[in-house]
Amino acid sequence: MKEKGLLIVLSGPSGVGKGTVRKELFSKPDVAFEYSISMTTRAPREGEVDGVDYFFKTREEFEQLIDDGKLLEYAEFVGNYYGTPVDYVRETLDAGKDIFLEIEVQGAKQVREKFPEGLFIFLAPPSLSELYNRIVNRGTESDEVIQGRMEKARKEIEMMSLYDYVVENDEVEKACDRILSIVVAEHCRRERIQHRYQKMLESD
Ligand code: 5GP
């Protein structure tokens, strides 16, 4: 039986730069994973192509897909639906290829429930570590500003607990390098590999 591919989920707070990091990753010639193109009810932005950036759907079409069980996860974000077509994910994994989802946090939570064995990467804003430095150094910020940031940081840190890895998006290139290293490491995980050797011993 063919070994299954890895389900990789990149998520994180709104505005952290998930889309930028994902585009940079897929512009690299040696990236060996497939991208899961999402469905959305939002209008295409200039330059976006149906079937490349997203599958653009009406609300009626999207709701039909939900009813037909065609989505692995979906969420409403700023008044529009976004969701991951389930068939392509399953086909890709069954073919032994890795698949990469770039989705917001509510969707990532649903995927975690259905695919607990997936690889979940949280993209964190550099402002979290900046905030830490400011607090440690007791810089120029007023208490009120610090309190506001602390509240936002608390929410972002709470979101992290669902994930396996945290990658700080300080620089897009560095974030991409870290993600690629994590994927390589995940493929070397003993739990994923040991059974091959076990089979070898059994066939001896
Ligand atoms: P945008 O409209 O800027 O392309 O995307 C808005 C947000 O939707 C981003 O945070 C993006 O990661 C998220 N998103 C894109 N596709 C999906 C999807 O299939 N499911 C979920 N849950 N979120 C998605």
Coordinates of C-alpha atoms and ligand atoms in Angstrom, one line a residue:
M1 CA 0.0 0.0 0.0
K2 CA 1.2 3.5 -0.9
E3 CA 2.3 5.6 2.0
K4 CA 0.0 8.6 2.6
G5 CA 1.2 12.2 2.1
L6 CA 1.4 14.8 4.8
L7 CA -1.4 17.3 5.5
I8 CA 0.2 20.6 6.2
V9 CA -1.8 23.5 7.7
L10 CA -0.5 27.0 7.9
S11 CA -2.6 29.3 9.9
G12 CA -2.4 32.2 12.4
P13 CA -4.0 35.5 13.3
S14 CA -5.5 37.8 10.7
G15 CA -2.9 40.1 9.1
V16 CA 0.1 38.0 10.1
G17 CA 1.1 37.5 6.4
K18 CA -0.1 33.9 5.7
G19 CA -0.8 34.6 2.1
T20 CA 2.5 36.3 1.5
V21 CA 4.4 33.4 3.1
R22 CA 2.4 30.8 1.1
K23 CA 3.0 32.6 -2.2
E24 CA 6.7 32.8 -1.5
L25 CA 6.9 29.1 -0.6
F26 CA 5.1 28.1 -3.8
S27 CA 7.4 30.3 -5.9
K28 CA 10.3 28.1 -5.0
P29 CA 11.3 25.5 -7.6
D30 CA 11.9 22.7 -5.2
V31 CA 8.7 22.8 -3.3
A32 CA 7.3 19.3 -3.5
F33 CA 3.8 19.7 -2.0
E34 CA 0.5 20.5 -3.6
Y35 CA -1.5 23.6 -2.8
S36 CA -5.2 23.1 -1.8
I37 CA -7.1 25.8 -3.7
S38 CA -9.9 27.1 -1.5
M39 CA -13.4 28.0 -2.4
T40 CA -14.7 31.5 -1.5
T41 CA -17.7 33.7 -2.0
R42 CA -15.7 36.9 -2.0
A43 CA -15.2 38.7 -5.3
P44 CA -12.0 38.1 -7.2
R45 CA -9.4 40.9 -6.6
E46 CA -7.6 42.3 -9.6
G47 CA -5.3 39.7 -11.2
E48 CA -6.9 36.8 -9.4
V49 CA -7.8 33.8 -11.6
D50 CA -10.6 31.4 -10.9
G51 CA -9.2 27.9 -10.3
V52 CA -5.7 29.3 -9.5
D53 CA -6.1 31.7 -6.6
Y54 CA -9.5 30.4 -5.5
F55 CA -12.6 28.8 -6.9
F56 CA -15.0 31.7 -6.8
K57 CA -18.6 30.7 -5.9
T58 CA -21.9 32.3 -5.1
R59 CA -23.3 32.0 -1.6
E60 CA -26.0 29.5 -3.0
E61 CA -23.3 27.4 -4.6
F62 CA -21.2 27.4 -1.4
E63 CA -24.1 26.5 0.8
Q64 CA -24.9 23.6 -1.5
L65 CA -21.3 22.4 -1.2
I66 CA -21.6 22.5 2.6
D67 CA -24.9 20.5 2.5
D68 CA -23.3 17.9 0.1
G69 CA -20.4 17.4 2.5
K70 CA -17.9 18.6 -0.1
L71 CA -15.8 20.7 2.3
L72 CA -13.2 19.5 4.8
E73 CA -13.7 22.8 6.7
Y74 CA -15.3 26.2 6.1
A75 CA -15.6 29.5 8.0
E76 CA -17.2 32.8 7.5
F77 CA -14.6 35.6 7.5
V78 CA -15.4 39.3 7.1
G79 CA -18.8 38.5 5.6
N80 CA -17.6 35.8 3.1
Y81 CA -17.4 32.1 3.2
Y82 CA -14.0 30.3 2.7
G83 CA -13.6 26.5 2.6
T84 CA -11.4 23.6 1.6
P85 CA -12.6 21.1 -1.0
V86 CA -12.3 17.7 0.7
D87 CA -12.0 15.5 -2.4
Y88 CA -8.7 17.0 -3.6
V89 CA -7.2 16.8 -0.1
R90 CA -8.1 13.1 0.1
E91 CA -7.0 12.2 -3.4
T92 CA -3.6 14.0 -2.9
L93 CA -2.9 12.3 0.4
D94 CA -3.9 8.9 -1.0
A95 CA -1.5 9.4 -3.9
G96 CA 1.3 9.8 -1.4
K97 CA 1.8 13.5 -1.9
D98 CA 1.9 16.3 0.7
I99 CA -0.9 18.9 0.6
F100 CA -0.6 22.4 1.9
L101 CA -3.6 24.4 3.3
E102 CA -3.3 28.1 4.1
I103 CA -6.5 28.9 6.1
E104 CA -7.7 31.1 9.0
V105 CA -7.9 29.8 12.6
Q106 CA -11.5 28.6 12.8
G107 CA -10.9 26.4 9.8
A108 CA -7.6 25.0 11.1
K109 CA -9.5 24.0 14.3
Q110 CA -12.0 21.9 12.2
V111 CA -9.1 20.3 10.3
R112 CA -7.4 19.4 13.5
E113 CA -10.5 17.5 14.7
K114 CA -10.7 15.5 11.4
F115 CA -7.0 15.0 10.8
P116 CA -5.3 15.0 14.2
E117 CA -2.2 13.5 12.5
G118 CA -1.7 16.6 10.3
L119 CA 1.1 19.0 10.7
F120 CA -0.2 22.3 12.1
I121 CA 2.0 25.4 11.8
F122 CA 1.1 28.6 13.5
L123 CA 2.5 31.7 11.9
A124 CA 3.1 34.2 14.7
P125 CA 3.5 38.0 14.3
P126 CA 6.9 39.4 15.2
S127 CA 5.0 41.9 17.3
L128 CA 4.7 39.2 20.0
S129 CA 8.4 39.1 20.5
E130 CA 8.7 42.8 20.1
L131 CA 6.1 43.2 22.8
Y132 CA 8.0 40.9 25.1
N133 CA 11.2 43.0 24.5
R134 CA 9.4 46.2 25.2
I135 CA 7.9 44.9 28.4
V136 CA 11.2 43.5 29.6
N137 CA 13.0 46.8 28.7
R138 CA 10.1 48.9 30.0
G139 CA 10.4 51.2 27.0
T140 CA 8.6 54.3 26.0
E141 CA 5.1 52.9 25.6
S142 CA 2.3 54.0 27.9
D143 CA 0.7 51.4 30.2
E144 CA -2.5 51.7 28.3
V145 CA -0.9 50.9 25.0
I146 CA 1.0 48.0 26.6
Q147 CA -2.3 46.7 28.1
G148 CA -4.1 46.8 24.7
R149 CA -1.2 44.9 23.1
M150 CA -1.1 42.4 26.0
E151 CA -4.8 41.6 25.4
K152 CA -4.2 41.0 21.7
A153 CA -1.1 39.0 22.4
R154 CA -3.0 36.8 25.0
K155 CA -5.6 35.9 22.4
E156 CA -2.9 35.1 19.8
I157 CA -0.9 32.9 22.3
E158 CA -4.1 31.1 23.3
M159 CA -4.7 30.2 19.6
M160 CA -1.3 28.7 19.4
S161 CA -2.1 25.8 21.7
L162 CA -3.7 23.8 18.9
Y163 CA -0.6 23.7 16.7
D164 CA 2.6 21.6 16.6
Y165 CA 5.0 24.4 15.6
V166 CA 5.2 28.1 15.8
V167 CA 7.0 30.1 13.1
E168 CA 7.6 33.8 13.6
N169 CA 7.1 35.8 10.5
D170 CA 9.9 38.3 11.1
E171 CA 11.1 38.0 7.5
V172 CA 9.2 36.1 4.8
E173 CA 12.3 34.3 3.6
K174 CA 13.2 33.1 7.1
A175 CA 9.7 32.0 7.8
C176 CA 9.7 30.0 4.5
D177 CA 13.0 28.3 5.4
R178 CA 11.7 27.3 8.8
I179 CA 8.5 25.9 7.3
L180 CA 10.5 23.8 4.8
S181 CA 12.7 22.5 7.6
I182 CA 9.7 21.5 9.7
V183 CA 8.3 19.6 6.8
V184 CA 11.6 17.7 6.2
A185 CA 11.8 16.9 9.9
E186 CA 8.2 15.7 10.0
H187 CA 9.0 13.3 7.2
C188 CA 11.8 11.9 9.4
R189 CA 9.6 11.4 12.4
R190 CA 10.1 7.9 13.8
E191 CA 6.3 7.2 14.0
R192 CA 6.1 7.8 10.3
I193 CA 9.0 5.6 9.3
Q194 CA 9.4 2.8 11.7
H195 CA 6.7 0.6 10.2
R196 CA 8.8 0.4 6.9
Y197 CA 11.6 -1.3 8.8
Q198 CA 9.2 -3.4 10.7
K199 CA 7.9 -4.7 7.4
M200 CA 11.4 -5.5 6.2
L201 CA 11.9 -7.6 9.3
E202 CA 8.6 -9.4 8.9
S203 CA 9.4 -10.3 5.3
D204 CA 12.8 -11.8 6.3
Ligands
5GP1 P1 -8.3 36.7 1.5 O1 -9.7 37.1 1.3 O2 -7.4 37.8 2.0 O3 -7.7 35.9 0.3 O4 -8.3 35.6 2.7 C1 -8.9 35.9 3.9 C2 -8.6 34.9 5.0 O5 -9.2 33.6 4.6 C3 -7.1 34.5 5.1 O6 -6.8 34.5 6.5 C4 -6.9 33.2 4.5 O7 -5.9 32.4 5.2 C5 -8.3 32.6 4.8 N1 -8.6 31.5 3.9 C6 -8.3 31.3 2.6 N2 -8.8 30.1 2.2 C7 -9.5 29.5 3.3 C8 -10.2 28.3 3.4 O8 -10.3 27.5 2.6 N3 -10.7 28.1 4.7 C9 -10.6 28.9 5.7 N4 -11.1 28.6 6.9 N5 -9.9 30.1 5.6 C10 -9.4 30.4 4.4

